[in-house]
Every structure is written in structure tokens, then in C-alpha cells.
């Protein structure tokens, strides 16, 4: 339920009204605008009599939210959310570009790539240190050593770092060292992990699960936000369909759908979607045309090897 308060209601009045609403056993999340405050009620609102709330002198309007996600819902927060990652904005006017290798392989490799992507205009450096691989026999990433390489390269280039967190044990280290924590497609439904990153204030890049609906994707964002971390950026990275020419099917319709349903920024990862380098350029253009707030592109210094 969304309660829109009248213009110019005093802070103390909002606070006492919030306490009153909390007595119904719901959580109240205020969005304080310049002239108006909106209260988002999360939880079981069935015991609340809408007519009583509507007749309160502080209240302009009461709205019911049909979708199961509240904090991620655009109704709850009509303005676009802009996430600040070390002064680089995602969700604003500029298309955010995150680029870098799939995996961190060495200091020299990451530094070479970072310098090159910076020159090309990218604002963020990505690179996996802990890799979620389909096969346990594939390279699992350099782990903490890889994280340290990213940190060193950040000192050189100033580019904020984006890297994937796979387990809760590493969270404290990531809070210290990582500017934008990636939750990968395979962990989109790891609700314990989502809750833990939700308790931090570090911006989170949440990738869409490979077989997840748009609603499930937004519910995962809701897990993070309901713990208090509202700095969530969504990433469409392709979904499983019957088509097997491409690695995944890039669901570009998710971009306008999410723009309509949610206020959160959404970026597109054409690399993991298509799995073919020559598709990255046309799909990037299409993503931006569809309204994406940014792109995440894999880059390698020696792709042939
Ligand atoms: C990645 O970005 O490195 C990655 C593994 O992507 P995804 O989780 O989308 O498969
Ligand atoms: Mn990859």
C-alpha cells in the first residue's frame, strides 16, 4: 500500500503518523520529496482499513500496489533512482559503461585492459576474481589474489571496480574493497546472499537469473532493498530459450518493462547474452535504444588465446 501525504506536512506529523501505521504490523518506508512525502507500507496490509487512512487529514491519496514488489515498484518511488558509485552515476543521463575481462588473469592483463577501456570512455572496470563456472574443472578465478589485482589497478587508473560476490564469507572483504558488488545470474535466487548484501550500503549489480521472469528478478531486488540497501542496479544478461544459436536470448523487452514497473536503473550485458563478439555492438546499440541506463561489456587483451 502506498500512502501519499498532502503537501507541506510537518516532519513531526509524518513521524507520529508513521508510528500509528506501524501499529498495524507493517514496515513503513518514507520517501521524502521537497514538498511531498510518500509512505510505502510493506507487509500484510490486509488489516488496515483503507477508508480510515484515506479520511486522515494528512492523507492526499491511498493506492494499492498490485505487484508483490513494493520498494522496487515505480508506484512507490515515481522518480528514477540514480545510483552513485564513487561519483560515477548509474541511472542518470549518461550511459554507464562497465568493461573488463571475464576473469582477472594477471596484474599486467587487467592494467592493460583498464587503461584501454578508460581511453575508450568506460567508467567502471569489471573482472571476475571468484568465478561461478558451470564445470568444477574450469578455472575458478584467482580469488583474493584477483581482488587485490583489481584494487591495485584501481589505484593506477581510478576506475571503480565491479566484481562478483559468490558467498557470504567474502562479504566483509568485498565491503572494504569493491565499489559495485555483482550478484551473478546463478545467485539471483540465493536469498540468504541477497539479504546479507541488503544489510550493507554498497551498490549492488543484480544480474537476471537465466530462467527468471521479470517479476522474479524484481522480487530479488526487493530482497536486497527490504533489508535497507536501495542502491540496486539491475542487469539483463539473456535468458534460456529454445534458441541455441546464441548463448542466451537477450530479452530486450525487459528494459522497457522494468522501466515501467520499477524506478531502478537497468543495464544490459550483451556479451554473456550473445556469447559472440560480433553481436556485442549491434546489441549494445539496441539496448541503448530500448532505454538501458548502461552496458556491461567483456573485453580481453588477447581474445584468440
Ligand atoms: C559475469 O558477468 O562474469 C557472469 C558470470 O555473468 P552471469 O552471471 O550473467 O552469467
Ligand atoms: Mn564471462
PDB file of N, CA and C in Angstrom, residues 193-286:
ATOM      1  N   UNK A 193      22.118 -14.750   0.443  1.00  0.00           N
ATOM      2  CA  UNK A 193      23.158 -13.833  -0.043  1.00  0.00           C
ATOM      3  C   UNK A 193      22.541 -12.448  -0.314  1.00  0.00           C
ATOM      4  N   UNK A 194      21.357 -12.435  -0.906  1.00  0.00           N
ATOM      5  CA  UNK A 194      20.684 -11.151  -1.197  1.00  0.00           C
ATOM      6  C   UNK A 194      20.400 -10.391   0.099  1.00  0.00           C
ATOM      7  N   UNK A 195      19.951 -11.117   1.119  1.00  0.00           N
ATOM      8  CA  UNK A 195      19.638 -10.447   2.393  1.00  0.00           C
ATOM      9  C   UNK A 195      20.891  -9.847   3.007  1.00  0.00           C
ATOM     10  N   UNK A 196      21.998 -10.586   2.918  1.00  0.00           N
ATOM     11  CA  UNK A 196      23.242 -10.078   3.525  1.00  0.00           C
ATOM     12  C   UNK A 196      23.758  -8.834   2.801  1.00  0.00           C
ATOM     13  N   UNK A 197      23.723  -8.839   1.463  1.00  0.00           N
ATOM     14  CA  UNK A 197      24.195  -7.631   0.761  1.00  0.00           C
ATOM     15  C   UNK A 197      23.204  -6.491   0.983  1.00  0.00           C
ATOM     16  N   UNK A 198      21.966  -6.851   1.295  1.00  0.00           N
ATOM     17  CA  UNK A 198      20.949  -5.840   1.600  1.00  0.00           C
ATOM     18  C   UNK A 198      21.235  -5.096   2.897  1.00  0.00           C
ATOM     19  N   UNK A 199      22.020  -5.733   3.775  1.00  0.00           N
ATOM     20  CA  UNK A 199      22.342  -5.081   5.063  1.00  0.00           C
ATOM     21  C   UNK A 199      23.490  -4.096   4.915  1.00  0.00           C
ATOM     22  N   UNK A 200      24.127  -4.061   3.738  1.00  0.00           N
ATOM     23  CA  UNK A 200      25.232  -3.127   3.528  1.00  0.00           C
ATOM     24  C   UNK A 200      24.701  -1.903   2.788  1.00  0.00           C
ATOM     25  N   UNK A 201      25.590  -0.956   2.529  1.00  0.00           N
ATOM     26  CA  UNK A 201      25.193   0.215   1.742  1.00  0.00           C
ATOM     27  C   UNK A 201      25.907   0.222   0.387  1.00  0.00           C
ATOM     28  N   UNK A 202      26.663  -0.838   0.121  1.00  0.00           N
ATOM     29  CA  UNK A 202      27.436  -0.895  -1.121  1.00  0.00           C
ATOM     30  C   UNK A 202      26.475  -1.094  -2.304  1.00  0.00           C
ATOM     31  N   UNK A 203      26.656  -0.327  -3.394  1.00  0.00           N
ATOM     32  CA  UNK A 203      25.811  -0.545  -4.569  1.00  0.00           C
ATOM     33  C   UNK A 203      25.914  -1.987  -5.072  1.00  0.00           C
ATOM     34  N   UNK A 204      24.777  -2.524  -5.487  1.00  0.00           N
ATOM     35  CA  UNK A 204      24.698  -3.919  -5.924  1.00  0.00           C
ATOM     36  C   UNK A 204      24.265  -3.977  -7.385  1.00  0.00           C
ATOM     37  N   UNK A 205      25.024  -4.751  -8.174  1.00  0.00           N
ATOM     38  CA  UNK A 205      24.641  -5.011  -9.566  1.00  0.00           C
ATOM     39  C   UNK A 205      24.021  -6.407  -9.588  1.00  0.00           C
ATOM     40  N   UNK A 206      22.709  -6.453  -9.740  1.00  0.00           N
ATOM     41  CA  UNK A 206      21.989  -7.725  -9.679  1.00  0.00           C
ATOM     42  C   UNK A 206      21.680  -8.205 -11.090  1.00  0.00           C
ATOM     43  N   UNK A 207      22.248  -9.358 -11.443  1.00  0.00           N
ATOM     44  CA  UNK A 207      22.015  -9.896 -12.786  1.00  0.00           C
ATOM     45  C   UNK A 207      20.789 -10.803 -12.797  1.00  0.00           C
ATOM     46  N   UNK A 208      20.106 -10.791 -13.918  1.00  0.00           N
ATOM     47  CA  UNK A 208      18.886 -11.606 -14.037  1.00  0.00           C
ATOM     48  C   UNK A 208      19.234 -13.088 -14.140  1.00  0.00           C
ATOM     49  N   UNK A 209      18.559 -13.900 -13.370  1.00  0.00           N
ATOM     50  CA  UNK A 209      18.748 -15.344 -13.436  1.00  0.00           C
ATOM     51  C   UNK A 209      18.402 -15.840 -14.828  1.00  0.00           C
ATOM     52  N   UNK A 210      19.095 -16.888 -15.265  1.00  0.00           N
ATOM     53  CA  UNK A 210      18.927 -17.296 -16.667  1.00  0.00           C
ATOM     54  C   UNK A 210      17.551 -17.865 -16.979  1.00  0.00           C
ATOM     55  N   UNK A 211      16.809 -18.250 -15.953  1.00  0.00           N
ATOM     56  CA  UNK A 211      15.440 -18.736 -16.205  1.00  0.00           C
ATOM     57  C   UNK A 211      14.432 -17.975 -15.346  1.00  0.00           C
ATOM     58  N   UNK A 212      14.720 -16.718 -15.109  1.00  0.00           N
ATOM     59  CA  UNK A 212      13.841 -15.951 -14.216  1.00  0.00           C
ATOM     60  C   UNK A 212      12.921 -15.023 -14.989  1.00  0.00           C
ATOM     61  N   UNK A 213      11.725 -14.886 -14.474  1.00  0.00           N
ATOM     62  CA  UNK A 213      10.788 -13.923 -15.059  1.00  0.00           C
ATOM     63  C   UNK A 213      11.175 -12.526 -14.573  1.00  0.00           C
ATOM     64  N   UNK A 214      10.599 -11.536 -15.218  1.00  0.00           N
ATOM     65  CA  UNK A 214      10.864 -10.152 -14.813  1.00  0.00           C
ATOM     66  C   UNK A 214      10.381  -9.935 -13.376  1.00  0.00           C
ATOM     67  N   UNK A 215       9.258 -10.536 -13.034  1.00  0.00           N
ATOM     68  CA  UNK A 215       8.752 -10.371 -11.658  1.00  0.00           C
ATOM     69  C   UNK A 215       9.689 -11.023 -10.638  1.00  0.00           C
ATOM     70  N   UNK A 216      10.199 -12.211 -10.960  1.00  0.00           N
ATOM     71  CA  UNK A 216      11.141 -12.866 -10.034  1.00  0.00           C
ATOM     72  C   UNK A 216      12.413 -12.028  -9.874  1.00  0.00           C
ATOM     73  N   UNK A 217      12.834 -11.428 -10.980  1.00  0.00           N
ATOM     74  CA  UNK A 217      14.024 -10.564 -10.974  1.00  0.00           C
ATOM     75  C   UNK A 217      13.782  -9.378 -10.017  1.00  0.00           C
ATOM     76  N   UNK A 218      12.632  -8.760 -10.150  1.00  0.00           N
ATOM     77  CA  UNK A 218      12.334  -7.615  -9.285  1.00  0.00           C
ATOM     78  C   UNK A 218      12.123  -8.036  -7.826  1.00  0.00           C
ATOM     79  N   UNK A 219      11.647  -9.266  -7.624  1.00  0.00           N
ATOM     80  CA  UNK A 219      11.498  -9.743  -6.237  1.00  0.00           C
ATOM     81  C   UNK A 219      12.874  -9.952  -5.593  1.00  0.00           C
ATOM     82  N   UNK A 220      13.861 -10.327  -6.402  1.00  0.00           N
ATOM     83  CA  UNK A 220      15.214 -10.466  -5.853  1.00  0.00           C
ATOM     84  C   UNK A 220      15.771  -9.091  -5.471  1.00  0.00           C
ATOM     85  N   UNK A 221      15.466  -8.079  -6.292  1.00  0.00           N
ATOM     86  CA  UNK A 221      15.873  -6.710  -5.925  1.00  0.00           C
ATOM     87  C   UNK A 221      15.174  -6.309  -4.625  1.00  0.00           C
ATOM     88  N   UNK A 222      13.937  -6.731  -4.496  1.00  0.00           N
ATOM     89  CA  UNK A 222      13.154  -6.420  -3.293  1.00  0.00           C
ATOM     90  C   UNK A 222      13.808  -7.020  -2.040  1.00  0.00           C
ATOM     91  N   UNK A 223      14.368  -8.229  -2.174  1.00  0.00           N
ATOM     92  CA  UNK A 223      15.083  -8.859  -1.047  1.00  0.00           C
ATOM     93  C   UNK A 223      16.200  -7.950  -0.550  1.00  0.00           C
ATOM     94  N   UNK A 224      16.943  -7.381  -1.492  1.00  0.00           N
ATOM     95  CA  UNK A 224      18.074  -6.520  -1.114  1.00  0.00           C
ATOM     96  C   UNK A 224      17.544  -5.228  -0.492  1.00  0.00           C
ATOM     97  N   UNK A 225      16.570  -4.639  -1.151  1.00  0.00           N
ATOM     98  CA  UNK A 225      16.062  -3.333  -0.712  1.00  0.00           C
ATOM     99  C   UNK A 225      15.328  -3.415   0.630  1.00  0.00           C
ATOM    100  N   UNK A 226      14.632  -4.527   0.846  1.00  0.00           N
ATOM    101  CA  UNK A 226      13.847  -4.627   2.086  1.00  0.00           C
ATOM    102  C   UNK A 226      14.756  -4.739   3.309  1.00  0.00           C
ATOM    103  N   UNK A 227      16.044  -5.052   3.086  1.00  0.00           N
ATOM    104  CA  UNK A 227      16.997  -5.067   4.207  1.00  0.00           C
ATOM    105  C   UNK A 227      17.624  -3.688   4.407  1.00  0.00           C
ATOM    106  N   UNK A 228      17.326  -2.752   3.536  1.00  0.00           N
ATOM    107  CA  UNK A 228      17.809  -1.380   3.739  1.00  0.00           C
ATOM    108  C   UNK A 228      18.727  -0.846   2.660  1.00  0.00           C
ATOM    109  N   UNK A 229      19.190  -1.711   1.755  1.00  0.00           N
ATOM    110  CA  UNK A 229      20.100  -1.222   0.707  1.00  0.00           C
ATOM    111  C   UNK A 229      19.303  -0.920  -0.569  1.00  0.00           C
ATOM    112  N   UNK A 230      19.144   0.356  -0.837  1.00  0.00           N
ATOM    113  CA  UNK A 230      18.333   0.744  -2.001  1.00  0.00           C
ATOM    114  C   UNK A 230      19.190   1.016  -3.239  1.00  0.00           C
ATOM    115  N   UNK A 231      20.510   0.805  -3.101  1.00  0.00           N
ATOM    116  CA  UNK A 231      21.418   1.064  -4.233  1.00  0.00           C
ATOM    117  C   UNK A 231      21.526  -0.159  -5.126  1.00  0.00           C
ATOM    118  N   UNK A 232      20.437  -0.447  -5.825  1.00  0.00           N
ATOM    119  CA  UNK A 232      20.412  -1.656  -6.656  1.00  0.00           C
ATOM    120  C   UNK A 232      20.345  -1.270  -8.132  1.00  0.00           C
ATOM    121  N   UNK A 233      21.203  -1.902  -8.924  1.00  0.00           N
ATOM    122  CA  UNK A 233      21.196  -1.716 -10.380  1.00  0.00           C
ATOM    123  C   UNK A 233      20.881  -3.090 -10.968  1.00  0.00           C
ATOM    124  N   UNK A 234      19.949  -3.143 -11.879  1.00  0.00           N
ATOM    125  CA  UNK A 234      19.570  -4.423 -12.483  1.00  0.00           C
ATOM    126  C   UNK A 234      20.365  -4.635 -13.768  1.00  0.00           C
ATOM    127  N   UNK A 235      20.568  -5.890 -14.121  1.00  0.00           N
ATOM    128  CA  UNK A 235      21.298  -6.181 -15.362  1.00  0.00           C
ATOM    129  C   UNK A 235      20.644  -7.329 -16.119  1.00  0.00           C
ATOM    130  N   UNK A 236      20.174  -7.015 -17.315  1.00  0.00           N
ATOM    131  CA  UNK A 236      19.631  -8.043 -18.214  1.00  0.00           C
ATOM    132  C   UNK A 236      20.819  -8.677 -18.938  1.00  0.00           C
ATOM    133  N   UNK A 237      20.915 -10.014 -18.877  1.00  0.00           N
ATOM    134  CA  UNK A 237      22.082 -10.702 -19.452  1.00  0.00           C
ATOM    135  C   UNK A 237      21.683 -11.901 -20.301  1.00  0.00           C
ATOM    136  N   UNK A 238      20.407 -11.910 -20.727  1.00  0.00           N
ATOM    137  CA  UNK A 238      19.964 -13.006 -21.571  1.00  0.00           C
ATOM    138  C   UNK A 238      19.348 -14.119 -20.755  1.00  0.00           C
ATOM    139  N   UNK A 239      18.378 -14.778 -21.351  1.00  0.00           N
ATOM    140  CA  UNK A 239      17.683 -15.878 -20.672  1.00  0.00           C
ATOM    141  C   UNK A 239      17.718 -17.131 -21.550  1.00  0.00           C
ATOM    142  N   UNK A 240      17.443 -18.270 -20.927  1.00  0.00           N
ATOM    143  CA  UNK A 240      17.389 -19.546 -21.638  1.00  0.00           C
ATOM    144  C   UNK A 240      16.105 -19.626 -22.451  1.00  0.00           C
ATOM    145  N   UNK A 241      16.256 -19.909 -23.727  1.00  0.00           N
ATOM    146  CA  UNK A 241      15.079 -20.199 -24.541  1.00  0.00           C
ATOM    147  C   UNK A 241      15.427 -21.429 -25.385  1.00  0.00           C
ATOM    148  N   UNK A 242      14.553 -21.788 -26.310  1.00  0.00           N
ATOM    149  CA  UNK A 242      14.853 -22.951 -27.164  1.00  0.00           C
ATOM    150  C   UNK A 242      15.927 -22.628 -28.195  1.00  0.00           C
ATOM    151  N   UNK A 243      16.199 -21.343 -28.402  1.00  0.00           N
ATOM    152  CA  UNK A 243      17.188 -20.932 -29.402  1.00  0.00           C
ATOM    153  C   UNK A 243      18.595 -21.265 -28.913  1.00  0.00           C
ATOM    154  N   UNK A 244      19.359 -21.942 -29.723  1.00  0.00           N
ATOM    155  CA  UNK A 244      20.717 -22.241 -29.263  1.00  0.00           C
ATOM    156  C   UNK A 244      21.817 -21.739 -30.211  1.00  0.00           C
ATOM    157  N   UNK A 245      21.418 -20.856 -31.123  1.00  0.00           N
ATOM    158  CA  UNK A 245      22.439 -20.234 -31.974  1.00  0.00           C
ATOM    159  C   UNK A 245      23.285 -19.292 -31.121  1.00  0.00           C
ATOM    160  N   UNK A 246      22.581 -18.561 -30.257  1.00  0.00           N
ATOM    161  CA  UNK A 246      23.266 -17.676 -29.318  1.00  0.00           C
ATOM    162  C   UNK A 246      23.380 -18.392 -27.972  1.00  0.00           C
ATOM    163  N   UNK A 247      24.257 -17.875 -27.120  1.00  0.00           N
ATOM    164  CA  UNK A 247      24.479 -18.495 -25.805  1.00  0.00           C
ATOM    165  C   UNK A 247      23.207 -18.406 -24.964  1.00  0.00           C
ATOM    166  N   UNK A 248      22.591 -17.217 -24.996  1.00  0.00           N
ATOM    167  CA  UNK A 248      21.308 -16.971 -24.332  1.00  0.00           C
ATOM    168  C   UNK A 248      20.513 -16.075 -25.276  1.00  0.00           C
ATOM    169  N   UNK A 249      19.253 -15.858 -24.969  1.00  0.00           N
ATOM    170  CA  UNK A 249      18.465 -14.930 -25.780  1.00  0.00           C
ATOM    171  C   UNK A 249      18.373 -13.612 -25.016  1.00  0.00           C
ATOM    172  N   UNK A 250      18.910 -12.558 -25.617  1.00  0.00           N
ATOM    173  CA  UNK A 250      18.873 -11.265 -24.920  1.00  0.00           C
ATOM    174  C   UNK A 250      17.428 -10.762 -24.927  1.00  0.00           C
ATOM    175  N   UNK A 251      16.860 -10.629 -23.748  1.00  0.00           N
ATOM    176  CA  UNK A 251      15.465 -10.192 -23.641  1.00  0.00           C
ATOM    177  C   UNK A 251      15.433  -8.670 -23.501  1.00  0.00           C
ATOM    178  N   UNK A 252      15.478  -8.010 -24.651  1.00  0.00           N
ATOM    179  CA  UNK A 252      15.496  -6.542 -24.599  1.00  0.00           C
ATOM    180  C   UNK A 252      14.167  -5.964 -24.142  1.00  0.00           C
ATOM    181  N   UNK A 253      13.110  -6.757 -24.263  1.00  0.00           N
ATOM    182  CA  UNK A 253      11.809  -6.247 -23.796  1.00  0.00           C
ATOM    183  C   UNK A 253      11.822  -6.036 -22.284  1.00  0.00           C
ATOM    184  N   UNK A 254      12.765  -6.689 -21.603  1.00  0.00           N
ATOM    185  CA  UNK A 254      12.875  -6.493 -20.148  1.00  0.00           C
ATOM    186  C   UNK A 254      13.221  -5.042 -19.814  1.00  0.00           C
ATOM    187  N   UNK A 255      13.896  -4.360 -20.740  1.00  0.00           N
ATOM    188  CA  UNK A 255      14.324  -2.981 -20.436  1.00  0.00           C
ATOM    189  C   UNK A 255      13.106  -2.049 -20.299  1.00  0.00           C
ATOM    190  N   UNK A 256      12.265  -1.918 -21.358  1.00  0.00           N
ATOM    191  CA  UNK A 256      11.089  -1.056 -21.156  1.00  0.00           C
ATOM    192  C   UNK A 256      10.133  -1.599 -20.095  1.00  0.00           C
ATOM    193  N   UNK A 257      10.065  -2.932 -19.955  1.00  0.00           N
ATOM    194  CA  UNK A 257       9.156  -3.488 -18.929  1.00  0.00           C
ATOM    195  C   UNK A 257       9.618  -3.041 -17.541  1.00  0.00           C
ATOM    196  N   UNK A 258      10.915  -3.148 -17.298  1.00  0.00           N
ATOM    197  CA  UNK A 258      11.425  -2.770 -15.973  1.00  0.00           C
ATOM    198  C   UNK A 258      11.341  -1.266 -15.766  1.00  0.00           C
ATOM    199  N   UNK A 259      11.552  -0.509 -16.824  1.00  0.00           N
ATOM    200  CA  UNK A 259      11.419   0.957 -16.716  1.00  0.00           C
ATOM    201  C   UNK A 259       9.985   1.335 -16.297  1.00  0.00           C
ATOM    202  N   UNK A 260       9.032   0.548 -16.772  1.00  0.00           N
ATOM    203  CA  UNK A 260       7.635   0.833 -16.435  1.00  0.00           C
ATOM    204  C   UNK A 260       7.315   0.385 -15.002  1.00  0.00           C
ATOM    205  N   UNK A 261       7.816  -0.787 -14.639  1.00  0.00           N
ATOM    206  CA  UNK A 261       7.448  -1.379 -13.347  1.00  0.00           C
ATOM    207  C   UNK A 261       8.260  -0.831 -12.184  1.00  0.00           C
ATOM    208  N   UNK A 262       9.497  -0.424 -12.469  1.00  0.00           N
ATOM    209  CA  UNK A 262      10.421  -0.090 -11.379  1.00  0.00           C
ATOM    210  C   UNK A 262      11.160   1.220 -11.637  1.00  0.00           C
ATOM    211  N   UNK A 263      11.655   1.794 -10.559  1.00  0.00           N
ATOM    212  CA  UNK A 263      12.441   3.031 -10.651  1.00  0.00           C
ATOM    213  C   UNK A 263      13.942   2.739 -10.687  1.00  0.00           C
ATOM    214  N   UNK A 264      14.295   1.453 -10.583  1.00  0.00           N
ATOM    215  CA  UNK A 264      15.725   1.102 -10.505  1.00  0.00           C
ATOM    216  C   UNK A 264      16.392   1.196 -11.873  1.00  0.00           C
ATOM    217  N   UNK A 265      17.668   1.560 -11.911  1.00  0.00           N
ATOM    218  CA  UNK A 265      18.378   1.571 -13.196  1.00  0.00           C
ATOM    219  C   UNK A 265      18.540   0.152 -13.737  1.00  0.00           C
ATOM    220  N   UNK A 266      18.510   0.044 -15.053  1.00  0.00           N
ATOM    221  CA  UNK A 266      18.756  -1.264 -15.673  1.00  0.00           C
ATOM    222  C   UNK A 266      19.808  -1.135 -16.768  1.00  0.00           C
ATOM    223  N   UNK A 267      20.803  -2.009 -16.698  1.00  0.00           N
ATOM    224  CA  UNK A 267      21.838  -2.029 -17.730  1.00  0.00           C
ATOM    225  C   UNK A 267      21.749  -3.368 -18.473  1.00  0.00           C
ATOM    226  N   UNK A 268      22.459  -3.467 -19.582  1.00  0.00           N
ATOM    227  CA  UNK A 268      22.404  -4.685 -20.401  1.00  0.00           C
ATOM    228  C   UNK A 268      23.818  -5.229 -20.616  1.00  0.00           C
ATOM    229  N   UNK A 269      23.927  -6.540 -20.520  1.00  0.00           N
ATOM    230  CA  UNK A 269      25.193  -7.240 -20.756  1.00  0.00           C
ATOM    231  C   UNK A 269      25.037  -8.058 -22.040  1.00  0.00           C
ATOM    232  N   UNK A 270      25.433  -7.489 -23.178  1.00  0.00           N
ATOM    233  CA  UNK A 270      25.271  -8.222 -24.440  1.00  0.00           C
ATOM    234  C   UNK A 270      26.288  -9.356 -24.589  1.00  0.00           C
ATOM    235  N   UNK A 271      27.413  -9.276 -23.870  1.00  0.00           N
ATOM    236  CA  UNK A 271      28.471 -10.289 -24.030  1.00  0.00           C
ATOM    237  C   UNK A 271      28.016 -11.660 -23.550  1.00  0.00           C
ATOM    238  N   UNK A 272      27.496 -11.715 -22.300  1.00  0.00           N
ATOM    239  CA  UNK A 272      27.060 -13.009 -21.779  1.00  0.00           C
ATOM    240  C   UNK A 272      25.768 -13.468 -22.430  1.00  0.00           C
ATOM    241  N   UNK A 273      25.017 -12.530 -22.989  1.00  0.00           N
ATOM    242  CA  UNK A 273      23.774 -12.912 -23.664  1.00  0.00           C
ATOM    243  C   UNK A 273      24.095 -13.621 -24.975  1.00  0.00           C
ATOM    244  N   UNK A 274      24.820 -12.931 -25.852  1.00  0.00           N
ATOM    245  CA  UNK A 274      25.048 -13.478 -27.191  1.00  0.00           C
ATOM    246  C   UNK A 274      26.155 -14.525 -27.200  1.00  0.00           C
ATOM    247  N   UNK A 275      27.207 -14.259 -26.435  1.00  0.00           N
ATOM    248  CA  UNK A 275      28.345 -15.175 -26.439  1.00  0.00           C
ATOM    249  C   UNK A 275      29.191 -15.068 -27.697  1.00  0.00           C
ATOM    250  N   UNK A 276      28.920 -14.055 -28.523  1.00  0.00           N
ATOM    251  CA  UNK A 276      29.702 -13.871 -29.758  1.00  0.00           C
ATOM    252  C   UNK A 276      30.095 -12.404 -29.882  1.00  0.00           C
ATOM    253  N   UNK A 277      31.397 -12.170 -30.080  1.00  0.00           N
ATOM    254  CA  UNK A 277      31.901 -10.796 -30.041  1.00  0.00           C
ATOM    255  C   UNK A 277      31.219  -9.887 -31.056  1.00  0.00           C
ATOM    256  N   UNK A 278      30.923 -10.425 -32.246  1.00  0.00           N
ATOM    257  CA  UNK A 278      30.397  -9.564 -33.307  1.00  0.00           C
ATOM    258  C   UNK A 278      28.952  -9.153 -33.080  1.00  0.00           C
ATOM    259  N   UNK A 279      28.310  -9.756 -32.097  1.00  0.00           N
ATOM    260  CA  UNK A 279      26.941  -9.332 -31.794  1.00  0.00           C
ATOM    261  C   UNK A 279      26.902  -8.229 -30.736  1.00  0.00           C
ATOM    262  N   UNK A 280      28.042  -8.010 -30.086  1.00  0.00           N
ATOM    263  CA  UNK A 280      28.046  -7.072 -28.957  1.00  0.00           C
ATOM    264  C   UNK A 280      27.693  -5.647 -29.409  1.00  0.00           C
ATOM    265  N   UNK A 281      28.255  -5.237 -30.549  1.00  0.00           N
ATOM    266  CA  UNK A 281      27.986  -3.857 -30.996  1.00  0.00           C
ATOM    267  C   UNK A 281      26.506  -3.629 -31.358  1.00  0.00           C
ATOM    268  N   UNK A 282      25.926  -4.462 -32.261  1.00  0.00           N
ATOM    269  CA  UNK A 282      24.508  -4.208 -32.568  1.00  0.00           C
ATOM    270  C   UNK A 282      23.598  -4.349 -31.350  1.00  0.00           C
ATOM    271  N   UNK A 283      23.876  -5.325 -30.472  1.00  0.00           N
ATOM    272  CA  UNK A 283      23.005  -5.497 -29.302  1.00  0.00           C
ATOM    273  C   UNK A 283      23.157  -4.340 -28.317  1.00  0.00           C
ATOM    274  N   UNK A 284      24.372  -3.776 -28.250  1.00  0.00           N
ATOM    275  CA  UNK A 284      24.578  -2.611 -27.372  1.00  0.00           C
ATOM    276  C   UNK A 284      23.761  -1.433 -27.868  1.00  0.00           C
ATOM    277  N   UNK A 285      23.800  -1.223 -29.178  1.00  0.00           N
ATOM    278  CA  UNK A 285      23.036  -0.111 -29.760  1.00  0.00           C
ATOM    279  C   UNK A 285      21.546  -0.314 -29.502  1.00  0.00           C
ATOM    280  N   UNK A 286      21.107  -1.570 -29.679  1.00  0.00           N
ATOM    281  CA  UNK A 286      19.684  -1.869 -29.465  1.00  0.00           C
ATOM    282  C   UNK A 286      19.298  -1.644 -28.005  1.00  0.00           C
TER     283      UNK A 286
END
